[in-house]
Coordinates of C-alpha atoms and ligand atoms in Angstrom, one line a residue:
X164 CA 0.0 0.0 0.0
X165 CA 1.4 3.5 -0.8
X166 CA -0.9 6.3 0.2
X167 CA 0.7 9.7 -0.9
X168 CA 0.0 13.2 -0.2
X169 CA 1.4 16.5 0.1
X170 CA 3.4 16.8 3.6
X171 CA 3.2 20.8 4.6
X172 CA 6.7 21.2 6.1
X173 CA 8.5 19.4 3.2
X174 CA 6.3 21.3 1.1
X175 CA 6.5 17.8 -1.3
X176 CA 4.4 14.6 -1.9
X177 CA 5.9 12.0 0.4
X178 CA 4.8 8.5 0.9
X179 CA 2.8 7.9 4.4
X180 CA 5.1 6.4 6.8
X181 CA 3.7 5.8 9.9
X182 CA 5.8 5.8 13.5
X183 CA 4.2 2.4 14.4
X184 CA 3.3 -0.2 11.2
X185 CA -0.3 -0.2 10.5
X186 CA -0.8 2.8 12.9
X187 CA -2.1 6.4 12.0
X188 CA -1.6 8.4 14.9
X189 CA -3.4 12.1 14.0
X190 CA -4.1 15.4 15.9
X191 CA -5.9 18.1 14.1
X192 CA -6.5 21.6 15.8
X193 CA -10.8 22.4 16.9
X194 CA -12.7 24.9 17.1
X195 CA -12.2 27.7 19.6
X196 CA -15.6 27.0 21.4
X197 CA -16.9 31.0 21.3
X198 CA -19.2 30.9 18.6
X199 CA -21.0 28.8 15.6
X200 CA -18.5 27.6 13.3
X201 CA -18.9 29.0 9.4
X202 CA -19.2 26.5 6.5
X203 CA -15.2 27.1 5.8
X204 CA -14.6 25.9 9.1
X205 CA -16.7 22.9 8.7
X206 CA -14.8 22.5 5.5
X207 CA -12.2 21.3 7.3
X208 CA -13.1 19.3 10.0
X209 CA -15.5 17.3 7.3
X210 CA -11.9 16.6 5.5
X211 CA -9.7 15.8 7.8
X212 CA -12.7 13.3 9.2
X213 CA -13.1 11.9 5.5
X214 CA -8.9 11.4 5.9
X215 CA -9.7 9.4 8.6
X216 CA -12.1 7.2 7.3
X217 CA -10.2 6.5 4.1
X218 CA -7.0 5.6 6.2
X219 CA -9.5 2.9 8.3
X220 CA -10.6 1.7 4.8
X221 CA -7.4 0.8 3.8
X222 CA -6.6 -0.9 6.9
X223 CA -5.0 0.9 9.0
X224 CA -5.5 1.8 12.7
X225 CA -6.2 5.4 13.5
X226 CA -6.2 7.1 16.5
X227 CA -7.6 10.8 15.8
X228 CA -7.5 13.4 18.7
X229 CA -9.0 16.6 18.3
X230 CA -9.2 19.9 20.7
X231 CA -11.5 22.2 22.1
X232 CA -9.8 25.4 23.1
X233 CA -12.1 26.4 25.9
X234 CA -9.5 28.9 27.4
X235 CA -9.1 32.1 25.5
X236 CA -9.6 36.1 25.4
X237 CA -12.4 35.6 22.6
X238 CA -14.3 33.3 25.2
X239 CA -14.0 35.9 27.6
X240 CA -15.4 38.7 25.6
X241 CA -17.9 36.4 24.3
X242 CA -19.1 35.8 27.8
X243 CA -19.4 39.7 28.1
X244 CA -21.3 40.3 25.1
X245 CA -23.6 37.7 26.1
X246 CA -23.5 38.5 29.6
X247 CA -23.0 35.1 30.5
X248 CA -20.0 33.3 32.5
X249 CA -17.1 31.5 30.1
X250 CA -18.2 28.0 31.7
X251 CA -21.6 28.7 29.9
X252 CA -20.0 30.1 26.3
X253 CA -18.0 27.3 26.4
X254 CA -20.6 24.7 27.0
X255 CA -23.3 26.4 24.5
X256 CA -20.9 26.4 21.6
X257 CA -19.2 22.9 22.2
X258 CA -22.5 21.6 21.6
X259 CA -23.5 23.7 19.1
X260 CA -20.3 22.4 17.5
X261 CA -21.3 18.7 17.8
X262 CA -24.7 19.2 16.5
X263 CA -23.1 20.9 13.5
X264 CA -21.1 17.8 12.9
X265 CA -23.6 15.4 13.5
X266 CA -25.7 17.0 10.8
X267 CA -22.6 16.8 8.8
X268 CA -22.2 13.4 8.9
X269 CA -19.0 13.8 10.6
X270 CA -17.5 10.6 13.3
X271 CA -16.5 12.5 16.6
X272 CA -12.4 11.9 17.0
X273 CA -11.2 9.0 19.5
X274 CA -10.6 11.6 21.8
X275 CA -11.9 15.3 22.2
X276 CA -9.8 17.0 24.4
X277 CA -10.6 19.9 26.4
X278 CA -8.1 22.1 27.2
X279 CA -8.8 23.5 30.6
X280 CA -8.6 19.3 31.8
X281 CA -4.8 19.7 30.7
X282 CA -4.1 22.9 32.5
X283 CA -1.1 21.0 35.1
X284 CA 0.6 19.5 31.7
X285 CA 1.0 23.2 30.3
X286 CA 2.1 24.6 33.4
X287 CA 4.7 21.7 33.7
X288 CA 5.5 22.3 30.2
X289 CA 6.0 25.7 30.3
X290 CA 8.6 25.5 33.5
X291 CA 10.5 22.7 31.5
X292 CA 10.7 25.5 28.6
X293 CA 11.9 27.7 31.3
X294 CA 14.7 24.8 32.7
X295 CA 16.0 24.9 29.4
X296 CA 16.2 28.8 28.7
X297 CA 14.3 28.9 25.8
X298 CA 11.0 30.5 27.8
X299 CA 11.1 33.8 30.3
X300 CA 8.9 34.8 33.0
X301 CA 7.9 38.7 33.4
X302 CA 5.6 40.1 35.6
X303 CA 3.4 37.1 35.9
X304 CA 3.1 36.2 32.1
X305 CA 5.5 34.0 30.3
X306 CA 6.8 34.4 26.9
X307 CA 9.1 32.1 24.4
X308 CA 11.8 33.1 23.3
X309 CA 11.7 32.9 19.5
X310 CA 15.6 33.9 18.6
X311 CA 16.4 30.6 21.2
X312 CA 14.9 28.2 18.5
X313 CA 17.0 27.9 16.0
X314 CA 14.7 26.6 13.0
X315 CA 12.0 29.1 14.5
X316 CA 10.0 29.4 10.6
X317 CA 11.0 26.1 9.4
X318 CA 7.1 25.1 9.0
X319 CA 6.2 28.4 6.9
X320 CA 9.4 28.8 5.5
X321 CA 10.2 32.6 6.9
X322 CA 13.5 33.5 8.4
X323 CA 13.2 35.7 11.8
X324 CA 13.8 38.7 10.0
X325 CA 10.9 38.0 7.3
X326 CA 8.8 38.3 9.8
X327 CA 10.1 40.6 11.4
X328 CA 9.6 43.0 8.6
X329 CA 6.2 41.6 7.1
X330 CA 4.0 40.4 10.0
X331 CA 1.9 42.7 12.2
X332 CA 3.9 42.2 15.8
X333 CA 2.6 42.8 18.7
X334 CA 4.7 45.1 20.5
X335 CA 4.7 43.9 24.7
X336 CA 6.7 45.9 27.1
X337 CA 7.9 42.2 28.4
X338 CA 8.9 40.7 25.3
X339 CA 12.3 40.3 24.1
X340 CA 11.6 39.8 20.6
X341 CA 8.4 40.9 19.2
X342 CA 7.5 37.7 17.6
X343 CA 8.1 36.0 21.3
X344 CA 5.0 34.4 21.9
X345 CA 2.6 34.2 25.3
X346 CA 2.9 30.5 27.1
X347 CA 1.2 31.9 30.1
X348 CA -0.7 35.3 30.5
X349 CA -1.6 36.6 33.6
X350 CA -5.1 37.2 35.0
X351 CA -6.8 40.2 35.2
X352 CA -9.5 41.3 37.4
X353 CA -12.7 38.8 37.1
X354 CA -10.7 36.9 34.3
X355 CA -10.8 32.6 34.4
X356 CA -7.4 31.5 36.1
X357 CA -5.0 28.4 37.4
X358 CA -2.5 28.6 39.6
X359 CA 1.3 28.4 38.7
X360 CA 5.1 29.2 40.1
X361 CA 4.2 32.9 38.0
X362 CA 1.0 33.7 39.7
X363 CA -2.5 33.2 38.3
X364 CA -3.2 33.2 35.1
X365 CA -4.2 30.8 32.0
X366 CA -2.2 29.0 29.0
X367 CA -1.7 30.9 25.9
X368 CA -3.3 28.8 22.8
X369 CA -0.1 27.8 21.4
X370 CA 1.2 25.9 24.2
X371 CA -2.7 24.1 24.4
X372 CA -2.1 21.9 21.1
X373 CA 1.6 21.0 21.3
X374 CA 1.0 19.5 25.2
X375 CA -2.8 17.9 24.0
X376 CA -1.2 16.3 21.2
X377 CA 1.8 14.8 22.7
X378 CA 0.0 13.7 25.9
X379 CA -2.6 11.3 24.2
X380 CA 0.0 10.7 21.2
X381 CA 3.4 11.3 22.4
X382 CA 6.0 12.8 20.8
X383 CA 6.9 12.0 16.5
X384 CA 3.6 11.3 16.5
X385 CA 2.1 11.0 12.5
X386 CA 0.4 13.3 11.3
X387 CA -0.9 17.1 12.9
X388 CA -3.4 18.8 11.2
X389 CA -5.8 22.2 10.5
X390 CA -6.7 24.9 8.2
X391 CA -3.5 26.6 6.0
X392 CA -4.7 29.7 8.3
X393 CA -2.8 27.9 11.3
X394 CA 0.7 27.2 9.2
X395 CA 1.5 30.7 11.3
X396 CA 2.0 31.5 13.9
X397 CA 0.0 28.4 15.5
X398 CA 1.5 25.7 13.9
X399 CA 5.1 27.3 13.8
X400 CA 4.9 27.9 17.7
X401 CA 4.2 24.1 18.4
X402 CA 7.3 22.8 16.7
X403 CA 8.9 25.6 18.4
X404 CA 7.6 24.6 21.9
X405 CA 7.2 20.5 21.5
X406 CA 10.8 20.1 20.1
X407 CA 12.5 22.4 22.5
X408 CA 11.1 20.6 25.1
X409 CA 11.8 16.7 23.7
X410 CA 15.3 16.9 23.1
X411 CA 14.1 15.1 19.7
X412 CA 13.2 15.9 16.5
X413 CA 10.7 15.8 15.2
X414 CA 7.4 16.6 16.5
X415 CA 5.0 15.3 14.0
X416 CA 6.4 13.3 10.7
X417 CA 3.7 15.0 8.2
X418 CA 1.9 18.4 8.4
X419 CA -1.3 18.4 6.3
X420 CA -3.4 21.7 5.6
X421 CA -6.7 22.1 4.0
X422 CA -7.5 24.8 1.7
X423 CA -9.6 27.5 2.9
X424 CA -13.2 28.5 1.4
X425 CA -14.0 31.6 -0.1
X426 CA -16.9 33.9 -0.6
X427 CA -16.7 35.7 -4.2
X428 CA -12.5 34.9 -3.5
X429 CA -12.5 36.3 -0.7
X430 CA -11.6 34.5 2.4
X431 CA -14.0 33.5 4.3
X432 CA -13.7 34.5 7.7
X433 CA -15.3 36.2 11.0
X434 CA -13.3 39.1 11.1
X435 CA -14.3 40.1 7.6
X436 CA -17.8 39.3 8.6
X437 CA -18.6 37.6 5.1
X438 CA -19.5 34.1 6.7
X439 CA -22.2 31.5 6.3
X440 CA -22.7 29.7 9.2
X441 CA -22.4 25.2 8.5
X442 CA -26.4 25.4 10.2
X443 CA -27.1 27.9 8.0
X444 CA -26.1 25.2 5.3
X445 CA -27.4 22.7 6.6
X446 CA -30.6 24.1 7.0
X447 CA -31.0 24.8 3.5
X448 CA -29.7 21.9 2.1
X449 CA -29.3 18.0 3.5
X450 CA -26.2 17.8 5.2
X451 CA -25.1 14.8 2.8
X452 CA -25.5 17.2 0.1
X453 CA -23.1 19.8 2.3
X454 CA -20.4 17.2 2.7
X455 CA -20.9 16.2 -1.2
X456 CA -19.8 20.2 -1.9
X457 CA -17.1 19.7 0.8
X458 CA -15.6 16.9 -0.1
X459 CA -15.7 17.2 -4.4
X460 CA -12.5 19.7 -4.5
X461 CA -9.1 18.4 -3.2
X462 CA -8.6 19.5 0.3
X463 CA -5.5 21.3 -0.7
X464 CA -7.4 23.8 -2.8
X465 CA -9.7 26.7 -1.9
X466 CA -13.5 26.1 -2.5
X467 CA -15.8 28.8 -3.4
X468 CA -18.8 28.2 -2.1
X469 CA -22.2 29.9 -3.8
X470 CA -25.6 29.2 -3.9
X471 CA -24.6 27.8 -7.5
X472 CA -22.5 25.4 -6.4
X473 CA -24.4 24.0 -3.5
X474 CA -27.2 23.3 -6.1
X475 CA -24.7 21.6 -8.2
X476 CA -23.8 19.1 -5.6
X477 CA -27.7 19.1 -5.0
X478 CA -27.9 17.7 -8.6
X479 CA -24.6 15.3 -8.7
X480 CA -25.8 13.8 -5.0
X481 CA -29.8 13.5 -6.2
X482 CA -28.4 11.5 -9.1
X483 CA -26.3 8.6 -6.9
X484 CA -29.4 8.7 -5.1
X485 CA -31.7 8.4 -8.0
X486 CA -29.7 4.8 -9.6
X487 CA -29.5 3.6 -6.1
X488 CA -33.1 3.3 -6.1
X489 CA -33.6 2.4 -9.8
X490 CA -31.0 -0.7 -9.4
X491 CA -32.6 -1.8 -5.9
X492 CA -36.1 -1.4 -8.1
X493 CA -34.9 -3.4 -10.8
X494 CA -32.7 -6.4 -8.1
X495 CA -35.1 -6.5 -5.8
X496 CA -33.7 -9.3 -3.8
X497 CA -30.9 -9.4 -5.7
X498 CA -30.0 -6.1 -4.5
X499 CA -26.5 -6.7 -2.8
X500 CA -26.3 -5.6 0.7
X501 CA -24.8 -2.4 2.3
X502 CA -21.1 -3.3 2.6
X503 CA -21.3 -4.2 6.9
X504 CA -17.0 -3.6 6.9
X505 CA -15.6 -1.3 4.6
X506 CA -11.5 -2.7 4.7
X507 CA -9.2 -2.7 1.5
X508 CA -5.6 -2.8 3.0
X509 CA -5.1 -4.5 -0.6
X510 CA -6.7 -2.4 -2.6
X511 CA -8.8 -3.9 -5.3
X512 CA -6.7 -7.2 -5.5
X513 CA -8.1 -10.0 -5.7
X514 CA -11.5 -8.3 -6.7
X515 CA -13.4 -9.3 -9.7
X516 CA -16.5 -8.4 -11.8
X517 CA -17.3 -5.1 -13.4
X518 CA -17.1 -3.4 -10.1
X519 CA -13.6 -4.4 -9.4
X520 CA -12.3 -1.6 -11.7
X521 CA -14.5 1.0 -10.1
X522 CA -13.1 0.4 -6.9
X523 CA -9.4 0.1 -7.9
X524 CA -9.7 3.4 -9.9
X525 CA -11.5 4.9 -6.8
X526 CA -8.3 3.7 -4.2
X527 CA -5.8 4.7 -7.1
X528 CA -7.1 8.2 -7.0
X529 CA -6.9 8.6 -3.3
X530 CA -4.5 7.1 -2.5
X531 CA -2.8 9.9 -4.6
X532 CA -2.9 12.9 -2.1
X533 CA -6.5 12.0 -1.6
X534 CA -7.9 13.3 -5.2
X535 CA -11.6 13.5 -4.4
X536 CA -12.6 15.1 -7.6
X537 CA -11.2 12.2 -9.3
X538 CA -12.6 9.9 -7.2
X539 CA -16.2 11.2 -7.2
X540 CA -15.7 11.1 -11.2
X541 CA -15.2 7.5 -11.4
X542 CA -18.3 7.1 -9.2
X543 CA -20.5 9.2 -11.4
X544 CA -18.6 7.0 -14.8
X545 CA -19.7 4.4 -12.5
X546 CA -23.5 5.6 -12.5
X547 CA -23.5 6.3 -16.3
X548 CA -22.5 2.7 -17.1
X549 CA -25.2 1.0 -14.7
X550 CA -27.6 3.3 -15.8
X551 CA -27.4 1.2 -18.9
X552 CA -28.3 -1.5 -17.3
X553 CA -31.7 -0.8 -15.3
X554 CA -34.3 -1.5 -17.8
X555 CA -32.7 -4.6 -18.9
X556 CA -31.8 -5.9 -16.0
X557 CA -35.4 -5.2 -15.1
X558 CA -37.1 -7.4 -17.9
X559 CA -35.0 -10.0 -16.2
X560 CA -31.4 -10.2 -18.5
X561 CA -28.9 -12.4 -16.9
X562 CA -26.3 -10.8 -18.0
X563 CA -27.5 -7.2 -16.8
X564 CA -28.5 -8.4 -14.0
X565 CA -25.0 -9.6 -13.1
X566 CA -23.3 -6.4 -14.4
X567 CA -25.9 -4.3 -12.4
X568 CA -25.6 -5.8 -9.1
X569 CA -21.5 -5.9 -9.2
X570 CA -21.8 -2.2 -10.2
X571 CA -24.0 -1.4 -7.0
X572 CA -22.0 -3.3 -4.9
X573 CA -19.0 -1.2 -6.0
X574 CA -21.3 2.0 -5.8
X575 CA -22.3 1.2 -2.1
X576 CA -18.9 0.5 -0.7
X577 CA -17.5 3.5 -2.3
X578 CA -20.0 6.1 -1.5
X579 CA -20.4 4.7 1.9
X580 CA -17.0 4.9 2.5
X581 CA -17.1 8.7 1.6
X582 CA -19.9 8.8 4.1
X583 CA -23.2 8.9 2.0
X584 CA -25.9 7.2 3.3
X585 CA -28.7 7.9 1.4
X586 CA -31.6 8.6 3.3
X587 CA -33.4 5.7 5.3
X588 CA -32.9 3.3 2.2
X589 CA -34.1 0.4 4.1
X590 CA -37.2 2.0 5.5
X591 CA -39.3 0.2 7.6
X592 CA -41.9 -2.6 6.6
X593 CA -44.8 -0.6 7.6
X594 CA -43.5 2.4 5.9
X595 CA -43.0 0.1 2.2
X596 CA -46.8 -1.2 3.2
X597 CA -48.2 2.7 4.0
X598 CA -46.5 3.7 0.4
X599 CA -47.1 0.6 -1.5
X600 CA -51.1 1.4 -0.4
X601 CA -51.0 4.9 -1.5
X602 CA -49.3 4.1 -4.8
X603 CA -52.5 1.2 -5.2
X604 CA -55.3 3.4 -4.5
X605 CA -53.5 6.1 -7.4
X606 CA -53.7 3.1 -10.0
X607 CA -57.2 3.2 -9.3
X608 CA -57.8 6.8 -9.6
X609 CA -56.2 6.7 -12.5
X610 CA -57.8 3.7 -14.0
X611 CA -61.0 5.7 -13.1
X612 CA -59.8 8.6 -14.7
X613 CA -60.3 10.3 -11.7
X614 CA -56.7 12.2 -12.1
X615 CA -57.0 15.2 -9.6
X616 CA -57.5 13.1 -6.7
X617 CA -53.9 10.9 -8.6
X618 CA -52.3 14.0 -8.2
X619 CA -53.0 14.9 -5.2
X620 CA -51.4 11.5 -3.9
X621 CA -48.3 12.5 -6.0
X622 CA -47.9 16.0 -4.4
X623 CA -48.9 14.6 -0.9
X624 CA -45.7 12.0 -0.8
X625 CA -44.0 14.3 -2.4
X626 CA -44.1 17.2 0.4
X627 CA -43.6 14.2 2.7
X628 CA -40.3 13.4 0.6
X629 CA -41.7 10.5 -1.0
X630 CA -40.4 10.6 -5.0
X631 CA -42.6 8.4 -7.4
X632 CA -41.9 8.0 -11.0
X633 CA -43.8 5.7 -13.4
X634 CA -42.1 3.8 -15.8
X635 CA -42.6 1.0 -18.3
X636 CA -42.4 -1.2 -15.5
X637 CA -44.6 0.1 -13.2
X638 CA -44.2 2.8 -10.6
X639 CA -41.4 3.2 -8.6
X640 CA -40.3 4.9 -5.0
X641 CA -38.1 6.8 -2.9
X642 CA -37.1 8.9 -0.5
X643 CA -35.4 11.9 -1.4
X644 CA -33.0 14.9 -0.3
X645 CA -35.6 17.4 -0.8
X646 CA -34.0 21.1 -0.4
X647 CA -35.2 22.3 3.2
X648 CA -38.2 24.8 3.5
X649 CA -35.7 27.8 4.1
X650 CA -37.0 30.6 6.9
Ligands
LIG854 ZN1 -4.1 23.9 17.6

C-alpha cells in the first residue's frame, strides 16, 4: 500500500510512513468554542474526518484526537457580550459544534480534548521550557523566546527577519523579541485563572495543542493537522515549543493543511464578517448534500462556495441517489447488501466483476494525495455505465442483471465509505406497506380517470419526501433529499 499526499513542512508529496506499522496516529486543531462555526470551518473538519475514514478503509489503525480550546480572550469577551459566564460560552458552543457535525455526517475523533482538563501539563511544560532557557517569566506572564529556536520558521518557511519585517507584531513591554510568543498570561481582574510558580493566570493557545497532542499521542507522532490559516503563527509555535522541550526531532512526521473556502474569492472569515454559518447550510440543504460540496474539490485547494454550487452538488448527489433506487427497483432481492465492513488494505486485488475496476480506480485516486474530484468522477462513470443496465436488468437479462448488481456493490462501498448514506434506504416494513397502499389506490384513480384526486397523492408523498416515478415497468419509489423549507 502507498498512500501519498502533500506533507506541509517538506512542502512535497511523500509517501505515508507511519511511527508504528499499520498505525495512524493524527491530531488536528478544533474549534475555539466562542461561537457557531462558518461553513469554511466545517470545511475542514469534514476533510480531515473523511482522511480518517479513508486511512480505516485501507486498513489501517487510527487514532484521531482533536481539541477544544475552551481557554481564551475571545471566550471571555464572548461571555461579556452575552453576559453570560465562560463555563456557559464554552458549553453552548461545544454543543453547538457537535450538532453541527452530527448534521454533517462527521464521526467525533477517538478523543476530544478539552483544554482547561490539561491545564497542570501546560504549566509543567511551560517551566520545562523555562529549565531549558528557551521561555522567560515577566511580571506574571510568560513568553518564548523565538531567537532561542534555531529553525524558528521552518514550518512556513520565513526567516526571523521576514517576519520581522512583514507580520503585524505585537509590540509587549515584556517581550524580548516581538514575535516571542505568550505560554502563560496573567489574569486580570474577574478573568478565568489556574494557579502556577508565576502567579494566576491561563495557558496561551499555542502551548494548548503542542502539550494535547503529545500527551494522548506522544511525541513523533504522524500526522498534525488544520486549516493553511494555522501554518503561522499556530503551527510554527508548536514545533517551536514541543521540540525544545523533547530533546528530539521531530514533532509530527507529516503536516497536512486544507484549503480554505472563499466567498466571491475572498476569504472567508469572521473578522471580515462575510460568513455562512455550516447550520445555515445545513438548514437549506441536507447535510449529505453539504459534505458532497465539501468533499468534491481536493482538500489542498480553496472552495468557493455559492448558492450555485451547493445546487450543483444538490444535482450530482440527487443522481447517486436516483440509480440507487432504480437498481434496488430493478434487483429486488438481488440487490447486494450495504457493505457491513468497509477494509481494502489491498486495494482492489483479488476483486473481480465489473465493479472491481471501479473500486481500484476509486483507491488509485486517493490514494494519490487523496484526489476526491477524481474519485467522485469515477463514481459518477460508475452511474452512467449502470444506468445502462436498469431497464434490462429489469425485464429479467442475466447478464445485466450480473453487471448491475457488481456495479451497486461497487457503488455502495464506495459512496459509503465517503460517508453517503442515502436517506433511510431500508425503511421500515410498515413504511414500504403505507406507500405501496398509496401508490394502489392512485392506479385506481387513475384507472377511473379520476386524475386530480392521482395527483393529489403524488404531491402529498412528495411534500412528505416520498419521490414516485412511473415507468414502463410500473411505478417506482423513494425517499429523497428534498431542499429544506428555508425561513
Ligand atoms: Zn491547535
Amino acid at each position: 500500500m502507498s498512500i501519498r499526499f502533500h506533507d506541509s513542512r517538506l512542502r512535497t508529496v511523500v509517501e505515508l510512513d507511519t511511527r508504528d506499522p499499520g498505525r495512524v496516529a493524527m491530531y488536528v486543531c478544533g474549534p475555539t468554542v466562542y461561537n457557531l462555526i462558518h461553513i469554511g470551518n466545517a470545511r475542514t473538519f469534514l476533510w480531515f474526518d473523511f482522511i480518517r475514514q479513508y486511512f480505516e478503509y485501507r486498513g489501517l489503525q487510527v487514532t484521531y484526537v482533536m481539541n477544544y480550546t475552551d481557554v481564551d480572550d475571545r471566550i471571555i469577551e464572548r461571555a461579556k457580550v452575552e453576559g453570560s459566564t465562560t463555563d456557559a460560552v464554552t458549553e453552548k458552543y461545544t454543543r453547538a459544534f457537535e450538532d453541527d457535525m452530527a448534521a454533517l455526517g462527521v464521526t467525533p475523533a477517538d478523543v476530544l480534548s478539552r483544554a482547561t482538563d490539561h491545564i497542570g501539563e501546560m504549566v509543567k511544560a511551560i517551566e520545562g521550557l523555562i529549565e531549558r532557557g528557551v521561555a522567560y517569566a515577566t511580571d506574571g506572564d510568560v513568553f518564548y523566546s523565538v531567537e532561542k529556536f534555531p529553525s524558528y520558521g521552518k514550518l512556513s518557511g520565513r526567516s526571523l527577519e521576514d517576519m520581522r519585517a512583514g507580520d503585524r507584531v505585537n509590540p509587549h513591554e515584556g517581550k524580548k523579541h516581538p514575535l516571542d510568543f505568550a505560554l502563560w498570561k496573567a489574569a486580570k481582574e474577574g478573568e478565568p485563572s489556574w494557579p502556577s510558580p508565576w502567579g494566576p493566570g491561563r495557558p496561551g493557545w499555542h502551548i494548548e495543542c503542542s502539550v494535547m497532542s503529545t500527551t494522548y499521542l506522544g511525541t513523533g507522532f504522524d500526522i498534525h493537522g488544520g486549516a493553511s490559516d494555522l501554518i503561522f503563527p499556530h503551527h510554527e509555535n508548536e514545533i517551536a515549543q514541543a521540540e525544545a522541550l523533547a530533546d528530539t526531532e521531530p514533532f509530527v512526521r507529516h503536516w497536512m493543511h486544507a484549503g480554505l473556502v472563499q466567498m466571491e474569492s475572498v476569504k472567508m472569515s469572521k473578522s471580515l464578517g462575510n460568513v455562512v454559518l455550516a447550520r445555515e447550510v445545513v438548514a437549506a440543504y441536507p447535510g449529505e448534500v453539504a459534505r458532497y460540496w465539501a468533499l468534491t474539490g481536493s482538500y489542498r485547494t480553496q472552495l468557493s462556495f455559492s448558492d450555485e454550487a451547493l445546487a450543483d452538488a444538490a444535482q450530482g448527489y440527487e443522481r447517486w441517489s436516483t440509480f440507487l433506487a432504480a437498481a434496488k427497483h430493478a434487483l429486488g432481492p438481488d440487490m447486494p447488501p450495504a457493505p457491513q465492513h468497509l477494509h481494502r488494505p489491498e486495494g482492489a486485488d483479488g476483486l473481480v466483476g465489473p465493479g472491481a475496476e471501479y473500486i481500484g480506480r476509486f483507491i488509485d485516486a486517493m490514494d494519490d494525495d487523496f484526489n476526491s474530484s477524481e474519485a467522485f468522477a469515477v463514481v459518477h462513470e460508475l452511474v452512467r455505465e449502470a444506468n445502462r443496465r436498469i431497464e434490462p436488468a429489469q425485464r429479467g437479462e442475466t447478464e445485466d442483471r450480473e453487471v448491475l448488481s457488481s456495479l451497486a456493490e461497487a457503488f455502495t462501498e464506495m459512496t459509503t465509505m465517503m460517508g453517503f448514506h442515502f436517506g433511510p434506504t431500508e425503511s421500515p416494513k410498515l413504511v414500504d406497506d403505507l406507500v405501496q397502499y398509496l401508490l394502489e389506490l392512485r392506479d385506481t384513480a387513475r384507472s377511473e380517470k379520476e386524475f386530480e384526486r392521482a395527483d393529489a397523492i403524488r404531491s402529498r408523498l412528495a411534500a412528505m419526501g416520498v419521490a414516485i416515478e412511473d415507468t414502463a415497468a410500473g411505478t417506482r419509489w423513494r425517499i429523497t433529499p428534498v431542499p429544506k423549507e428555508s425561513g
